Short mmCIF file of C-alpha atoms and ligand atoms in Angstrom, two decimals:
data_model
loop_
_atom_site.label_atom_id
_atom_site.label_comp_id
_atom_site.label_asym_id
_atom_site.label_seq_id
_atom_site.Cartn_x
_atom_site.Cartn_y
_atom_site.Cartn_z
CA MET A 1 49.17 37.05 90.54
CA ASN A 2 51.16 34.78 88.20
CA ARG A 3 54.65 35.90 87.33
CA GLY A 4 57.50 33.36 87.52
CA ARG A 5 54.93 30.59 87.22
CA ARG A 6 53.97 31.54 83.64
CA LEU A 7 57.21 30.04 82.35
CA ARG A 8 56.74 26.79 84.26
CA GLN A 9 53.39 25.70 82.88
CA ASN A 10 54.56 23.01 80.44
CA GLU A 11 57.64 21.01 79.75
CA ASN A 12 58.50 22.57 76.38
CA ILE A 13 58.52 26.03 77.86
CA ARG A 14 60.50 24.88 80.89
CA ASN A 15 63.06 23.32 78.56
CA MET A 16 63.16 26.44 76.38
CA VAL A 17 63.98 28.76 79.27
CA SER A 18 66.16 26.47 81.35
CA GLU A 19 69.39 28.23 82.26
CA THR A 20 71.46 25.07 82.47
CA LYS A 21 72.04 22.79 79.52
CA VAL A 22 74.35 19.81 79.76
CA ASN A 23 76.33 18.90 76.66
CA LYS A 24 77.70 15.37 76.11
CA LYS A 25 80.85 16.76 74.57
CA SER A 26 81.81 18.23 77.92
CA LEU A 27 81.79 14.87 79.72
CA ILE A 28 84.93 12.92 80.63
CA TYR A 29 84.74 9.28 81.66
CA PRO A 30 87.40 7.78 83.99
CA LEU A 31 88.92 4.39 83.13
CA PHE A 32 91.07 2.19 85.38
CA ILE A 33 93.64 0.11 83.57
CA GLN A 34 95.69 -2.76 84.93
CA GLU A 35 98.27 -5.25 83.70
CA GLY A 36 97.16 -8.68 82.51
CA ASN A 37 94.88 -10.19 79.92
CA GLY A 38 91.16 -10.69 79.58
CA ILE A 39 90.40 -8.72 82.73
CA LYS A 40 87.22 -6.78 83.35
CA GLU A 41 86.91 -6.83 87.09
CA GLU A 42 84.24 -4.95 88.99
CA ILE A 43 85.48 -2.53 91.65
CA LYS A 44 83.69 -3.58 94.81
CA SER A 45 83.46 -0.10 96.29
CA MET A 46 82.15 1.32 92.97
CA PRO A 47 79.31 -0.82 91.61
CA ASN A 48 79.32 -1.07 87.79
CA GLN A 49 82.82 0.45 87.44
CA PHE A 50 85.61 -1.85 86.33
CA ARG A 51 89.34 -2.32 86.10
CA TYR A 52 90.27 -3.30 82.55
CA SER A 53 93.29 -4.96 81.07
CA ILE A 54 94.41 -3.26 77.86
CA ASP A 55 92.95 -5.93 75.55
CA LYS A 56 89.49 -5.27 77.01
CA LEU A 57 89.55 -1.53 76.34
CA ASN A 58 88.48 -1.58 72.70
CA PHE A 59 85.00 -2.82 73.44
CA GLU A 60 84.50 -0.27 76.22
CA ILE A 61 85.75 2.65 74.13
CA GLU A 62 83.56 1.69 71.17
CA ASN A 63 80.65 1.67 73.56
CA LEU A 64 81.50 5.14 74.86
CA LEU A 65 81.84 6.56 71.35
CA LYS A 66 78.50 5.05 70.39
CA LYS A 67 76.92 6.92 73.28
CA GLY A 68 78.54 10.17 72.12
CA ILE A 69 81.22 10.36 74.80
CA ASN A 70 84.66 11.05 73.38
CA ASN A 71 86.79 12.04 76.32
CA ILE A 72 88.41 9.64 78.77
CA ILE A 73 90.78 10.09 81.69
CA LEU A 74 93.10 7.19 82.41
CA PHE A 75 94.29 5.82 85.75
CA GLY A 76 96.91 3.10 85.84
CA ILE A 77 97.32 0.27 88.28
CA PRO A 78 100.87 -1.03 87.87
CA ASP A 79 102.06 -4.50 88.84
CA LYS A 80 105.07 -3.26 90.74
CA LYS A 81 105.51 -0.27 93.01
CA ASP A 82 108.64 1.25 94.54
CA CYS A 83 109.51 4.24 96.69
CA MET A 84 110.35 6.39 93.64
CA GLY A 85 107.22 5.59 91.58
CA THR A 86 109.39 4.41 88.69
CA GLY A 87 106.47 2.54 87.12
CA ALA A 88 104.87 5.85 86.20
CA TYR A 89 107.48 6.88 83.64
CA ILE A 90 109.04 3.69 82.28
CA GLU A 91 108.52 3.15 78.59
CA ASP A 92 106.41 0.04 79.04
CA GLY A 93 104.40 1.41 81.95
CA ILE A 94 100.73 0.53 82.06
CA ILE A 95 99.49 3.96 80.91
CA GLN A 96 102.16 4.23 78.20
CA LYS A 97 101.07 0.88 76.75
CA ALA A 98 97.37 1.72 77.06
CA LEU A 99 97.79 5.10 75.33
CA LYS A 100 99.65 3.56 72.40
CA GLU A 101 96.98 0.92 71.97
CA ILE A 102 94.05 3.34 72.25
CA LYS A 103 95.57 5.90 69.88
CA LYS A 104 96.32 3.16 67.35
CA ASN A 105 92.69 2.03 67.31
CA PHE A 106 90.72 5.24 67.79
CA LYS A 107 91.19 8.63 66.22
CA GLU A 108 88.08 10.21 67.70
CA ILE A 109 88.86 9.73 71.35
CA THR A 110 90.61 12.34 73.50
CA CYS A 111 92.89 10.71 76.04
CA ILE A 112 93.58 12.64 79.20
CA ALA A 113 96.37 11.22 81.36
CA ASP A 114 96.14 11.76 85.11
CA VAL A 115 99.65 12.50 86.35
CA CYS A 116 100.34 11.47 89.92
CA MET A 117 102.64 9.13 91.80
CA CYS A 118 100.31 7.65 94.43
CA GLU A 119 99.37 4.64 92.32
CA TYR A 120 103.06 3.92 91.66
CA THR A 121 104.74 4.44 95.04
CA ASN A 122 104.84 1.65 97.61
CA HIS A 123 104.02 4.16 100.37
CA GLY A 124 101.01 5.49 98.45
CA HIS A 125 101.93 9.17 98.74
CA CYS A 126 101.77 11.47 95.73
CA GLY A 127 105.50 12.16 95.59
CA ILE A 128 109.03 11.34 96.69
CA LEU A 129 109.57 11.24 100.46
CA ASP A 130 112.53 12.85 102.21
CA GLU A 131 114.39 11.32 105.17
CA ASN A 132 111.61 12.49 107.51
CA ASN A 133 108.90 10.84 105.40
CA ILE A 134 107.64 14.19 104.17
CA VAL A 135 106.88 14.67 100.48
CA ASP A 136 109.74 16.59 98.89
CA ASN A 137 108.01 19.10 96.65
CA ASP A 138 110.90 20.09 94.42
CA LYS A 139 112.20 16.59 93.81
CA THR A 140 108.67 15.42 93.08
CA ILE A 141 107.91 18.00 90.40
CA LYS A 142 110.97 16.89 88.43
CA VAL A 143 109.63 13.34 88.38
CA LEU A 144 106.12 14.56 87.52
CA SER A 145 107.40 16.33 84.44
CA LYS A 146 109.18 13.14 83.39
CA ILE A 147 105.91 11.22 83.78
CA ALA A 148 103.95 13.85 81.85
CA THR A 149 106.45 13.88 78.99
CA SER A 150 106.41 10.13 78.77
CA TYR A 151 102.58 10.09 78.58
CA VAL A 152 102.54 12.67 75.81
CA GLU A 153 105.19 10.73 73.90
CA SER A 154 102.90 7.70 74.19
CA GLY A 155 99.94 9.61 72.74
CA ALA A 156 98.17 11.50 75.55
CA ASP A 157 96.18 14.46 74.19
CA ILE A 158 95.91 16.30 77.51
CA ILE A 159 97.88 16.09 80.74
CA ALA A 160 96.14 16.36 84.11
CA PRO A 161 98.46 16.59 87.14
CA SER A 162 96.55 15.65 90.31
CA ASP A 163 99.38 15.60 92.84
CA MET A 164 99.02 19.12 94.35
CA MET A 165 102.74 19.90 94.43
CA ASP A 166 103.66 23.57 94.10
CA GLY A 167 105.22 24.73 90.84
CA ARG A 168 104.40 21.57 88.94
CA ILE A 169 102.48 23.28 86.17
CA ARG A 170 105.46 25.46 85.26
CA GLU A 171 107.82 22.48 85.46
CA ILE A 172 105.60 20.25 83.30
CA ARG A 173 104.87 23.03 80.78
CA SER A 174 108.51 23.75 80.25
CA ALA A 175 109.39 20.03 79.94
CA LEU A 176 106.66 19.56 77.32
CA ASP A 177 107.65 22.69 75.41
CA LYS A 178 111.29 21.59 75.31
CA LYS A 179 110.20 18.37 73.63
CA GLY A 180 108.13 20.31 71.12
CA PHE A 181 104.73 19.45 72.63
CA VAL A 182 103.76 23.09 72.71
CA ASN A 183 100.13 22.36 71.83
CA THR A 184 99.38 19.79 74.51
CA PRO A 185 97.02 21.37 77.05
CA ILE A 186 97.29 20.96 80.82
CA ILE A 187 94.23 20.57 83.02
CA SER A 188 95.41 21.52 86.47
CA TYR A 189 93.82 19.88 89.49
CA ALA A 190 94.47 23.29 91.01
CA VAL A 191 91.72 23.21 93.61
CA LYS A 192 91.87 19.75 95.09
CA TYR A 193 90.63 19.31 98.62
CA SER A 194 91.79 16.67 101.06
CA SER A 195 88.56 14.70 101.07
CA ALA A 196 86.99 11.52 102.39
CA PHE A 197 85.03 11.39 99.13
CA TYR A 198 88.10 9.77 97.47
CA GLY A 199 87.71 6.64 99.61
CA PRO A 200 86.32 4.25 96.96
CA PHE A 201 88.89 5.43 94.36
CA ARG A 202 91.73 4.47 96.64
CA GLU A 203 90.43 0.93 96.65
CA ALA A 204 89.95 1.04 92.88
CA ALA A 205 93.44 2.35 92.17
CA ASP A 206 95.10 0.72 95.17
CA SER A 207 96.53 4.09 96.13
CA ALA A 208 95.69 4.68 99.80
CA PRO A 209 98.67 6.11 101.71
CA SER A 210 100.26 3.44 103.93
CA PHE A 211 100.79 6.02 106.71
CA GLY A 212 99.58 9.54 107.39
CA ASP A 213 97.25 11.40 105.04
CA ARG A 214 97.42 13.96 102.23
CA LYS A 215 96.59 17.02 104.34
CA THR A 216 100.04 18.53 103.90
CA TYR A 217 99.57 18.90 100.16
CA GLN A 218 95.83 18.78 99.47
CA MET A 219 93.59 21.68 100.51
CA ASP A 220 91.71 22.16 103.76
CA TYR A 221 87.97 22.11 103.06
CA ARG A 222 87.31 24.91 105.52
CA ASN A 223 88.99 27.29 103.10
CA ARG A 224 87.34 29.16 100.28
CA LYS A 225 89.58 32.09 99.41
CA GLU A 226 92.52 29.74 99.16
CA ALA A 227 90.87 28.06 96.18
CA LEU A 228 91.21 31.20 94.11
CA LYS A 229 94.79 31.64 95.25
CA GLU A 230 95.65 28.11 94.04
CA ALA A 231 93.87 28.66 90.74
CA LEU A 232 95.64 31.96 90.10
CA TYR A 233 99.08 30.45 90.80
CA ASP A 234 98.41 27.71 88.27
CA ILE A 235 97.07 30.13 85.68
CA GLU A 236 100.23 32.17 86.03
CA GLU A 237 102.19 28.96 85.47
CA CYS A 238 100.26 28.44 82.21
CA ALA A 239 97.49 25.96 83.08
CA ASP A 240 94.87 25.76 80.31
CA ILE A 241 91.91 24.44 82.32
CA ILE A 242 91.32 24.70 86.08
CA MET A 243 89.80 21.84 88.01
CA VAL A 244 87.83 21.78 91.24
CA LYS A 245 87.61 18.46 93.07
CA PRO A 246 85.42 16.99 94.54
CA ALA A 247 82.30 18.53 92.98
CA LEU A 248 79.13 17.97 94.97
CA SER A 249 80.21 19.42 98.32
CA TYR A 250 82.16 22.17 96.56
CA LEU A 251 79.59 23.91 94.36
CA ASP A 252 80.35 27.24 96.06
CA ILE A 253 84.00 26.84 95.11
CA ILE A 254 83.13 26.00 91.49
CA ARG A 255 81.06 29.21 91.32
CA ASP A 256 83.81 31.31 92.89
CA ILE A 257 86.36 30.01 90.42
CA LYS A 258 83.99 30.47 87.49
CA ASN A 259 83.33 34.08 88.45
CA ASN A 260 86.94 34.98 88.98
CA ILE A 261 88.95 33.38 86.20
CA ASN A 262 88.61 33.34 82.45
CA LEU A 263 89.70 29.78 81.69
CA PRO A 264 87.39 26.77 81.28
CA VAL A 265 86.40 25.24 84.63
CA CYS A 266 86.39 21.49 85.08
CA ALA A 267 84.83 19.68 88.05
CA TYR A 268 85.56 16.13 89.13
CA SER A 269 82.59 14.33 90.61
CA VAL A 270 84.58 11.76 92.54
CA SER A 271 84.23 8.14 93.55
CA GLY A 272 82.49 8.76 96.90
CA GLU A 273 79.83 10.88 95.21
CA TYR A 274 79.26 8.07 92.72
CA SER A 275 79.11 5.22 95.22
CA MET A 276 76.76 7.01 97.63
CA ILE A 277 74.21 7.51 94.85
CA LYS A 278 74.72 4.08 93.34
CA ILE A 279 74.32 2.20 96.60
CA ALA A 280 71.40 4.25 97.92
CA GLY A 281 69.75 3.80 94.50
CA ALA A 282 70.27 0.04 94.47
CA ASN A 283 68.61 -0.14 97.88
CA GLY A 284 65.55 1.78 96.76
CA ILE A 285 66.27 4.65 99.14
CA ILE A 286 66.49 7.28 96.40
CA ASP A 287 65.46 7.46 92.74
CA GLU A 288 68.91 6.95 91.24
CA ASP A 289 68.18 8.42 87.80
CA LYS A 290 66.59 11.57 89.18
CA ILE A 291 69.40 12.09 91.68
CA ILE A 292 72.04 11.71 88.94
CA ILE A 293 70.20 14.29 86.83
CA GLU A 294 69.74 16.74 89.71
CA THR A 295 73.27 16.53 91.10
CA THR A 296 74.88 16.72 87.65
CA THR A 297 72.74 19.70 86.69
CA SER A 298 73.72 21.44 89.92
CA MET A 299 77.40 21.12 89.01
CA TYR A 300 76.81 22.77 85.63
CA ARG A 301 74.58 25.40 87.24
CA ALA A 302 77.42 26.17 89.65
CA GLY A 303 79.64 26.99 86.68
CA THR A 304 81.26 23.78 85.52
CA ASP A 305 82.15 23.79 81.84
CA ILE A 306 83.61 20.27 81.81
CA LEU A 307 82.67 17.35 84.09
CA ILE A 308 84.66 14.23 84.95
CA THR A 309 82.07 11.72 86.11
CA TYR A 310 81.59 7.99 86.55
CA PHE A 311 77.99 8.65 85.48
CA ALA A 312 78.98 9.85 81.99
CA LYS A 313 77.20 6.98 80.24
CA GLU A 314 73.99 7.46 82.22
CA ILE A 315 74.08 11.20 81.59
CA ALA A 316 74.54 10.67 77.84
CA LYS A 317 71.48 8.41 77.87
CA PHE A 318 69.40 10.94 79.80
CA ILE A 319 70.38 13.64 77.32
CA ASP A 320 69.31 11.37 74.43
CA GLU A 321 66.00 10.75 76.17
CA GLY A 322 65.42 14.48 76.62
CA LYS A 323 65.50 14.17 80.40
CA MET A 324 68.21 16.76 80.88
C1 PBG B 401 95.37 11.04 92.64
C2 PBG B 401 93.91 11.03 92.38
C3 PBG B 401 92.90 10.71 93.28
C4 PBG B 401 91.70 10.81 92.58
C5 PBG B 401 92.00 11.19 91.28
N1 PBG B 401 93.37 11.34 91.19
C6 PBG B 401 92.97 10.20 94.67
C7 PBG B 401 93.55 10.97 95.75
O1 PBG B 401 93.92 12.14 95.66
O2 PBG B 401 93.67 10.33 96.80
C8 PBG B 401 90.35 10.57 93.18
C9 PBG B 401 89.25 10.37 92.22
C10 PBG B 401 88.02 9.81 92.81
O3 PBG B 401 87.84 9.70 94.04
O4 PBG B 401 87.14 9.48 92.01
N2 PBG B 401 96.06 10.29 91.71
#
């Protein structure tokens, strides 16, 4: 007896009834920006991803817009680092300069600024250390709100704190409101697991901790209920969008969050997910295109509304070609 199979008999019907549809407008593409001139340097651990100097951004952003992608998230690689992460909030910091330049040249692009200290501290941790080399939560959130304010003053459309300190959403919200930026949304990296999938990013952003790890502030991947707890705290503190990170190994968490909150859910498909597919694809071990389509679709099926992905350009092309 045919039942379910009736709706699978040809591609048009399969497309018509598919439960998951991926929309280009929900994609966010990450960009790494460094000091200097004329630089477009491939990141060894992430084939076909680059670090750009500011003067090389125009070409890349035009290219993204042409493909129908109009959201970017920016990561800065400063020239100098210190123990206080000063480079993150100075007026001529790398992200501040990049934001001004991008906003001057492009009206259509939405710039999301990742707020964290690990790229700017010489010890590579996401905050200020106390005398025992432990991240001091309450001192750190004061600095984070300074960084966030400075990014918005430079033109950021959305702020995305990725540091995992407690109480940072409330602190940043109130700092932005005081300056009159009452309409600037915050995407909270609320559910961020301590993960080996960030490995290639740490090479890209030069942000690996010089000692220890991030387990005291990022989440333990054995925990599921805790994800909702983190999300609910941040919602109470006025987050506008809740993020789950990484994505691929955390589809159950994305679904839990989706089912239990009423804000948009963002997932971050991180560097390790990208590089595994890219490198296996380049070696002919998997069909890269099909794996990108399948894994991306699974993230949306799990409940993602918004996806940060290094594959944004490929996905846009597959959508244009009717492949997803
Ligand atoms: C922290 C930050 C990290 C990533 C995004 N923001 C690294 C970390 O927590 O160690 C990882 C993104 C990726 O792996 O693609 N600033």
